[in-house]
Amino acid sequence: MTTTTAAPTPHKLTSKGQATRARILEHAAELIYTKGVHATNNEQLRRAAGVSGSQLNHYFPTKESLVLAVIAWRAERILTFHRDERFTGFDNLDALRAWADFYVGYERAYQEGCTLGSLASEIIKTDLDVHDELASVFDQWRVIFRDGIERMQQLGRISAEADPTQLANLLLAAFQGGMLLAQVARDIAPLKDALRAAIDYLQTFATSPDAGELQAR
């Protein structure tokens, strides 16, 4: 998928203009997360961000342009986190376990859920023409896992019989489904169990007991 998530940005923004736009986006993302797309209106956003109606319309002339920007804003944070060097490109099982442990150990995970997943559940119920952009974000997220699994194969850490795309889908689905169930139960256990099961399944393709460990090759 080649669709970009980047929403149009006003040209030649001053530093003040950039700060104002960023402030609007941050508050819009929070309002949409807590109230939903339909329940978030311009008046609420103007009050929260401390901007005028003309400022809001200047940066985001339509609700669609605002939602597109919020998708990009959320995506940047999610994807940047997953590309962090602490996960070494997800080219070993220990990196995947570290990723899972981060979310399982995050004390507010079951309360907050996945902000991107929550946004997706809101948007698919609207008639806004932003579905392709949202799908692109999840595709980029999936590719991070897929590329890591492909590198595991190239390094001889897992069998060539493993299907990187299928396993990447499994990891992403385990995260999204586990996070939703954890929110409903207000208990981190469903997320912990889902991620552990997905990574354990990936481990069945390991070429040796220590194939997924962090070590120089």
PDB file of C-alpha atoms in Angstrom:
ATOM      1  CA  MET A   1       0.000   0.000   0.000  1.00  0.00           C
ATOM      2  CA  THR A   2       1.449   3.327  -1.018  1.00  0.00           C
ATOM      3  CA  THR A   3      -1.083   5.666   0.541  1.00  0.00           C
ATOM      4  CA  THR A   4       0.553   8.212   2.820  1.00  0.00           C
ATOM      5  CA  THR A   5      -0.861   9.175   6.203  1.00  0.00           C
ATOM      6  CA  ALA A   6       0.476  12.697   6.026  1.00  0.00           C
ATOM      7  CA  ALA A   7      -2.273  15.288   6.160  1.00  0.00           C
ATOM      8  CA  PRO A   8      -1.767  18.486   4.182  1.00  0.00           C
ATOM      9  CA  THR A   9       0.191  21.018   6.203  1.00  0.00           C
ATOM     10  CA  PRO A  10      -0.042  24.781   5.616  1.00  0.00           C
ATOM     11  CA  HIS A  11       3.018  26.038   3.736  1.00  0.00           C
ATOM     12  CA  LYS A  12       5.593  28.358   5.257  1.00  0.00           C
ATOM     13  CA  LEU A  13       4.319  28.227   8.811  1.00  0.00           C
ATOM     14  CA  THR A  14       6.059  30.461  11.289  1.00  0.00           C
ATOM     15  CA  SER A  15       7.337  28.974  14.535  1.00  0.00           C
ATOM     16  CA  LYS A  16       4.254  30.364  16.237  1.00  0.00           C
ATOM     17  CA  GLY A  17       2.041  28.881  13.538  1.00  0.00           C
ATOM     18  CA  GLN A  18       3.665  25.482  13.917  1.00  0.00           C
ATOM     19  CA  ALA A  19       3.141  25.620  17.678  1.00  0.00           C
ATOM     20  CA  THR A  20      -0.504  26.584  17.262  1.00  0.00           C
ATOM     21  CA  ARG A  21      -1.155  23.787  14.784  1.00  0.00           C
ATOM     22  CA  ALA A  22       0.576  21.268  17.045  1.00  0.00           C
ATOM     23  CA  ARG A  23      -1.496  22.430  20.024  1.00  0.00           C
ATOM     24  CA  ILE A  24      -4.723  22.046  18.075  1.00  0.00           C
ATOM     25  CA  LEU A  25      -3.700  18.569  16.960  1.00  0.00           C
ATOM     26  CA  GLU A  26      -2.787  17.424  20.455  1.00  0.00           C
ATOM     27  CA  HIS A  27      -6.130  18.540  21.869  1.00  0.00           C
ATOM     28  CA  ALA A  28      -8.041  17.167  18.888  1.00  0.00           C
ATOM     29  CA  ALA A  29      -6.413  13.761  19.341  1.00  0.00           C
ATOM     30  CA  GLU A  30      -7.339  13.725  23.028  1.00  0.00           C
ATOM     31  CA  LEU A  31     -10.922  14.866  22.429  1.00  0.00           C
ATOM     32  CA  ILE A  32     -11.495  12.312  19.679  1.00  0.00           C
ATOM     33  CA  TYR A  33      -9.999   9.604  21.889  1.00  0.00           C
ATOM     34  CA  THR A  34     -12.215  10.439  24.869  1.00  0.00           C
ATOM     35  CA  LYS A  35     -15.412  11.589  23.144  1.00  0.00           C
ATOM     36  CA  GLY A  36     -15.258  10.018  19.691  1.00  0.00           C
ATOM     37  CA  VAL A  37     -15.192  11.550  16.221  1.00  0.00           C
ATOM     38  CA  HIS A  38     -18.866  12.480  16.008  1.00  0.00           C
ATOM     39  CA  ALA A  39     -19.066  13.951  19.513  1.00  0.00           C
ATOM     40  CA  THR A  40     -16.040  16.198  19.014  1.00  0.00           C
ATOM     41  CA  ASN A  41     -17.001  19.589  17.626  1.00  0.00           C
ATOM     42  CA  ASN A  42     -15.262  22.851  16.765  1.00  0.00           C
ATOM     43  CA  GLU A  43     -16.448  24.670  19.875  1.00  0.00           C
ATOM     44  CA  GLN A  44     -14.970  22.034  22.184  1.00  0.00           C
ATOM     45  CA  LEU A  45     -11.725  22.091  20.260  1.00  0.00           C
ATOM     46  CA  ARG A  46     -11.486  25.883  20.222  1.00  0.00           C
ATOM     47  CA  ARG A  47     -11.921  26.008  24.001  1.00  0.00           C
ATOM     48  CA  ALA A  48      -9.482  23.171  24.675  1.00  0.00           C
ATOM     49  CA  ALA A  49      -6.759  24.516  22.376  1.00  0.00           C
ATOM     50  CA  GLY A  50      -7.367  28.184  23.177  1.00  0.00           C
ATOM     51  CA  VAL A  51      -7.750  29.220  19.540  1.00  0.00           C
ATOM     52  CA  SER A  52     -10.281  31.212  17.547  1.00  0.00           C
ATOM     53  CA  GLY A  53     -12.615  29.820  14.943  1.00  0.00           C
ATOM     54  CA  SER A  54     -10.632  31.485  12.174  1.00  0.00           C
ATOM     55  CA  GLN A  55      -7.392  29.905  13.428  1.00  0.00           C
ATOM     56  CA  LEU A  56      -8.988  26.481  13.548  1.00  0.00           C
ATOM     57  CA  ASN A  57     -10.401  26.868  10.043  1.00  0.00           C
ATOM     58  CA  HIS A  58      -7.054  28.118   8.752  1.00  0.00           C
ATOM     59  CA  TYR A  59      -5.181  24.992   9.797  1.00  0.00           C
ATOM     60  CA  PHE A  60      -8.030  22.492   9.418  1.00  0.00           C
ATOM     61  CA  PRO A  61     -10.779  23.754   7.101  1.00  0.00           C
ATOM     62  CA  THR A  62     -12.776  20.497   7.280  1.00  0.00           C
ATOM     63  CA  LYS A  63     -13.329  17.755   9.822  1.00  0.00           C
ATOM     64  CA  GLU A  64     -11.810  15.327   7.362  1.00  0.00           C
ATOM     65  CA  SER A  65      -8.573  17.323   7.220  1.00  0.00           C
ATOM     66  CA  LEU A  66      -8.482  17.383  11.019  1.00  0.00           C
ATOM     67  CA  VAL A  67      -9.041  13.636  11.336  1.00  0.00           C
ATOM     68  CA  LEU A  68      -6.376  12.975   8.702  1.00  0.00           C
ATOM     69  CA  ALA A  69      -3.928  15.050  10.723  1.00  0.00           C
ATOM     70  CA  VAL A  70      -4.867  13.233  13.935  1.00  0.00           C
ATOM     71  CA  ILE A  71      -4.249   9.885  12.222  1.00  0.00           C
ATOM     72  CA  ALA A  72      -0.800  11.094  11.155  1.00  0.00           C
ATOM     73  CA  TRP A  73      -0.129  12.477  14.643  1.00  0.00           C
ATOM     74  CA  ARG A  74      -1.025   9.181  16.325  1.00  0.00           C
ATOM     75  CA  ALA A  75       0.812   7.171  13.676  1.00  0.00           C
ATOM     76  CA  GLU A  76       4.043   9.093  14.134  1.00  0.00           C
ATOM     77  CA  ARG A  77       4.113   8.265  17.832  1.00  0.00           C
ATOM     78  CA  ILE A  78       3.206   4.606  17.439  1.00  0.00           C
ATOM     79  CA  LEU A  79       5.599   3.933  14.569  1.00  0.00           C
ATOM     80  CA  THR A  80       8.465   5.917  16.096  1.00  0.00           C
ATOM     81  CA  PHE A  81       8.142   3.889  19.297  1.00  0.00           C
ATOM     82  CA  HIS A  82       8.239   0.600  17.392  1.00  0.00           C
ATOM     83  CA  ARG A  83      11.273   1.725  15.406  1.00  0.00           C
ATOM     84  CA  ASP A  84      13.197   2.571  18.569  1.00  0.00           C
ATOM     85  CA  GLU A  85      16.675   1.057  18.793  1.00  0.00           C
ATOM     86  CA  ARG A  86      15.736  -0.797  21.967  1.00  0.00           C
ATOM     87  CA  PHE A  87      13.861  -3.310  19.794  1.00  0.00           C
ATOM     88  CA  THR A  88      16.776  -3.779  17.342  1.00  0.00           C
ATOM     89  CA  GLY A  89      14.413  -3.955  14.392  1.00  0.00           C
ATOM     90  CA  PHE A  90      12.585  -6.910  15.975  1.00  0.00           C
ATOM     91  CA  ASP A  91      15.167  -9.265  14.493  1.00  0.00           C
ATOM     92  CA  ASN A  92      15.170 -11.601  17.495  1.00  0.00           C
ATOM     93  CA  LEU A  93      12.660 -13.070  19.908  1.00  0.00           C
ATOM     94  CA  ASP A  94      14.064 -11.196  22.893  1.00  0.00           C
ATOM     95  CA  ALA A  95      13.194  -7.915  21.188  1.00  0.00           C
ATOM     96  CA  LEU A  96       9.603  -9.072  20.755  1.00  0.00           C
ATOM     97  CA  ARG A  97       9.469 -10.113  24.394  1.00  0.00           C
ATOM     98  CA  ALA A  98      10.805  -6.691  25.429  1.00  0.00           C
ATOM     99  CA  TRP A  99       8.062  -5.063  23.351  1.00  0.00           C
ATOM    100  CA  ALA A 100       5.400  -7.250  24.963  1.00  0.00           C
ATOM    101  CA  ASP A 101       6.819  -6.656  28.449  1.00  0.00           C
ATOM    102  CA  PHE A 102       6.660  -2.893  27.935  1.00  0.00           C
ATOM    103  CA  TYR A 103       2.914  -2.922  27.330  1.00  0.00           C
ATOM    104  CA  VAL A 104       2.162  -5.582  29.911  1.00  0.00           C
ATOM    105  CA  GLY A 105       4.183  -3.612  32.480  1.00  0.00           C
ATOM    106  CA  TYR A 106       2.593  -0.271  31.619  1.00  0.00           C
ATOM    107  CA  GLU A 107       0.253   0.277  34.544  1.00  0.00           C
ATOM    108  CA  ARG A 108      -2.338   2.224  32.541  1.00  0.00           C
ATOM    109  CA  ALA A 109      -2.340   0.006  29.458  1.00  0.00           C
ATOM    110  CA  TYR A 110      -5.656  -1.669  30.222  1.00  0.00           C
ATOM    111  CA  GLN A 111      -7.235   1.705  30.974  1.00  0.00           C
ATOM    112  CA  GLU A 112      -5.967   3.597  27.948  1.00  0.00           C
ATOM    113  CA  GLY A 113      -5.924   0.779  25.422  1.00  0.00           C
ATOM    114  CA  CYS A 114      -4.386   1.373  22.003  1.00  0.00           C
ATOM    115  CA  THR A 115      -5.016   4.964  20.972  1.00  0.00           C
ATOM    116  CA  LEU A 116      -4.665   4.071  17.308  1.00  0.00           C
ATOM    117  CA  GLY A 117      -6.963   1.076  17.620  1.00  0.00           C
ATOM    118  CA  SER A 118      -9.553   3.211  19.404  1.00  0.00           C
ATOM    119  CA  LEU A 119      -9.307   5.835  16.664  1.00  0.00           C
ATOM    120  CA  ALA A 120      -9.781   3.147  14.032  1.00  0.00           C
ATOM    121  CA  SER A 121     -12.919   1.819  15.713  1.00  0.00           C
ATOM    122  CA  GLU A 122     -14.349   5.333  15.667  1.00  0.00           C
ATOM    123  CA  ILE A 123     -13.457   6.142  12.071  1.00  0.00           C
ATOM    124  CA  ILE A 124     -14.826   2.974  10.505  1.00  0.00           C
ATOM    125  CA  LYS A 125     -18.267   4.034  11.767  1.00  0.00           C
ATOM    126  CA  THR A 126     -18.116   7.380   9.952  1.00  0.00           C
ATOM    127  CA  ASP A 127     -18.454   8.404   6.330  1.00  0.00           C
ATOM    128  CA  LEU A 128     -15.192  10.368   6.402  1.00  0.00           C
ATOM    129  CA  ASP A 129     -12.935   9.531   3.475  1.00  0.00           C
ATOM    130  CA  VAL A 130      -9.914   8.631   5.583  1.00  0.00           C
ATOM    131  CA  HIS A 131     -10.070   4.850   5.687  1.00  0.00           C
ATOM    132  CA  ASP A 132      -7.168   4.338   3.278  1.00  0.00           C
ATOM    133  CA  GLU A 133      -4.884   6.543   5.374  1.00  0.00           C
ATOM    134  CA  LEU A 134      -5.780   4.638   8.530  1.00  0.00           C
ATOM    135  CA  ALA A 135      -5.226   1.302   6.789  1.00  0.00           C
ATOM    136  CA  SER A 136      -1.824   2.557   5.656  1.00  0.00           C
ATOM    137  CA  VAL A 137      -0.765   3.193   9.251  1.00  0.00           C
ATOM    138  CA  PHE A 138      -1.609  -0.361  10.287  1.00  0.00           C
ATOM    139  CA  ASP A 139       0.170  -1.624   7.190  1.00  0.00           C
ATOM    140  CA  GLN A 140       3.332   0.292   8.159  1.00  0.00           C
ATOM    141  CA  TRP A 141       3.058  -1.107  11.687  1.00  0.00           C
ATOM    142  CA  ARG A 142       2.670  -4.638  10.310  1.00  0.00           C
ATOM    143  CA  VAL A 143       5.671  -4.153   8.017  1.00  0.00           C
ATOM    144  CA  ILE A 144       7.889  -3.338  11.017  1.00  0.00           C
ATOM    145  CA  PHE A 145       7.176  -6.813  12.415  1.00  0.00           C
ATOM    146  CA  ARG A 146       7.354  -8.495   9.010  1.00  0.00           C
ATOM    147  CA  ASP A 147      10.746  -6.978   8.224  1.00  0.00           C
ATOM    148  CA  GLY A 148      12.060  -8.067  11.601  1.00  0.00           C
ATOM    149  CA  ILE A 149      10.889 -11.630  11.054  1.00  0.00           C
ATOM    150  CA  GLU A 150      12.459 -11.658   7.589  1.00  0.00           C
ATOM    151  CA  ARG A 151      15.749 -10.568   9.150  1.00  0.00           C
ATOM    152  CA  MET A 152      15.442 -13.403  11.673  1.00  0.00           C
ATOM    153  CA  GLN A 153      15.245 -15.767   8.706  1.00  0.00           C
ATOM    154  CA  GLN A 154      18.209 -14.142   6.974  1.00  0.00           C
ATOM    155  CA  LEU A 155      20.235 -14.476  10.183  1.00  0.00           C
ATOM    156  CA  GLY A 156      19.254 -18.120  10.515  1.00  0.00           C
ATOM    157  CA  ARG A 157      17.341 -17.554  13.742  1.00  0.00           C
ATOM    158  CA  ILE A 158      14.040 -18.960  12.522  1.00  0.00           C
ATOM    159  CA  SER A 159      13.102 -21.433   9.828  1.00  0.00           C
ATOM    160  CA  ALA A 160      12.621 -20.386   6.215  1.00  0.00           C
ATOM    161  CA  GLU A 161       9.247 -22.146   6.431  1.00  0.00           C
ATOM    162  CA  ALA A 162       7.864 -19.337   8.611  1.00  0.00           C
ATOM    163  CA  ASP A 163       5.570 -16.899   6.805  1.00  0.00           C
ATOM    164  CA  PRO A 164       6.687 -13.386   7.882  1.00  0.00           C
ATOM    165  CA  THR A 165       3.474 -11.675   6.724  1.00  0.00           C
ATOM    166  CA  GLN A 166       1.266 -14.186   8.488  1.00  0.00           C
ATOM    167  CA  LEU A 167       3.286 -13.939  11.691  1.00  0.00           C
ATOM    168  CA  ALA A 168       3.292 -10.130  11.537  1.00  0.00           C
ATOM    169  CA  ASN A 169      -0.500 -10.211  11.233  1.00  0.00           C
ATOM    170  CA  LEU A 170      -0.631 -12.531  14.233  1.00  0.00           C
ATOM    171  CA  LEU A 171       1.464 -10.182  16.392  1.00  0.00           C
ATOM    172  CA  LEU A 172      -0.575  -7.127  15.465  1.00  0.00           C
ATOM    173  CA  ALA A 173      -3.883  -8.945  15.929  1.00  0.00           C
ATOM    174  CA  ALA A 174      -2.759 -10.331  19.289  1.00  0.00           C
ATOM    175  CA  PHE A 175      -1.883  -6.831  20.431  1.00  0.00           C
ATOM    176  CA  GLN A 176      -5.103  -5.202  19.242  1.00  0.00           C
ATOM    177  CA  GLY A 177      -7.380  -7.993  20.443  1.00  0.00           C
ATOM    178  CA  GLY A 178      -5.548  -8.450  23.724  1.00  0.00           C
ATOM    179  CA  MET A 179      -5.614  -4.725  24.421  1.00  0.00           C
ATOM    180  CA  LEU A 180      -9.357  -4.519  23.775  1.00  0.00           C
ATOM    181  CA  LEU A 181     -10.105  -7.479  26.048  1.00  0.00           C
ATOM    182  CA  ALA A 182      -7.833  -6.024  28.723  1.00  0.00           C
ATOM    183  CA  GLN A 183      -9.795  -2.763  28.584  1.00  0.00           C
ATOM    184  CA  VAL A 184     -13.103  -4.586  28.904  1.00  0.00           C
ATOM    185  CA  ALA A 185     -11.877  -6.740  31.794  1.00  0.00           C
ATOM    186  CA  ARG A 186      -9.865  -3.883  33.347  1.00  0.00           C
ATOM    187  CA  ASP A 187      -7.150  -6.474  33.754  1.00  0.00           C
ATOM    188  CA  ILE A 188      -3.870  -6.784  31.855  1.00  0.00           C
ATOM    189  CA  ALA A 189      -4.057 -10.596  31.743  1.00  0.00           C
ATOM    190  CA  PRO A 190      -5.785 -10.897  28.322  1.00  0.00           C
ATOM    191  CA  LEU A 191      -3.093  -8.762  26.685  1.00  0.00           C
ATOM    192  CA  LYS A 192      -0.324 -10.648  28.464  1.00  0.00           C
ATOM    193  CA  ASP A 193      -1.740 -14.018  27.423  1.00  0.00           C
ATOM    194  CA  ALA A 194      -2.354 -12.963  23.801  1.00  0.00           C
ATOM    195  CA  LEU A 195       1.143 -11.560  23.288  1.00  0.00           C
ATOM    196  CA  ARG A 196       2.818 -14.462  25.042  1.00  0.00           C
ATOM    197  CA  ALA A 197       0.911 -16.986  22.916  1.00  0.00           C
ATOM    198  CA  ALA A 198       1.774 -15.157  19.679  1.00  0.00           C
ATOM    199  CA  ILE A 199       5.491 -14.951  20.520  1.00  0.00           C
ATOM    200  CA  ASP A 200       5.530 -18.564  21.736  1.00  0.00           C
ATOM    201  CA  TYR A 201       4.094 -19.608  18.380  1.00  0.00           C
ATOM    202  CA  LEU A 202       6.784 -17.660  16.552  1.00  0.00           C
ATOM    203  CA  GLN A 203       9.359 -19.415  18.726  1.00  0.00           C
ATOM    204  CA  THR A 204       8.231 -22.778  17.347  1.00  0.00           C
ATOM    205  CA  PHE A 205      10.013 -21.752  14.142  1.00  0.00           C
ATOM    206  CA  ALA A 206      13.299 -21.081  15.965  1.00  0.00           C
ATOM    207  CA  THR A 207      16.205 -23.034  14.495  1.00  0.00           C
ATOM    208  CA  SER A 208      17.840 -23.582  17.900  1.00  0.00           C
ATOM    209  CA  PRO A 209      16.938 -22.970  21.580  1.00  0.00           C
ATOM    210  CA  ASP A 210      18.894 -19.712  21.661  1.00  0.00           C
ATOM    211  CA  ALA A 211      18.142 -18.576  18.100  1.00  0.00           C
ATOM    212  CA  GLY A 212      16.106 -15.629  19.251  1.00  0.00           C
ATOM    213  CA  GLU A 213      18.507 -14.308  21.854  1.00  0.00           C
ATOM    214  CA  LEU A 214      20.310 -10.983  21.547  1.00  0.00           C
ATOM    215  CA  GLN A 215      23.868 -11.742  20.538  1.00  0.00           C
ATOM    216  CA  ALA A 216      26.415 -10.655  17.970  1.00  0.00           C
ATOM    217  CA  ARG A 217      26.395 -12.736  14.797  1.00  0.00           C
TER     218      ARG A 217
END
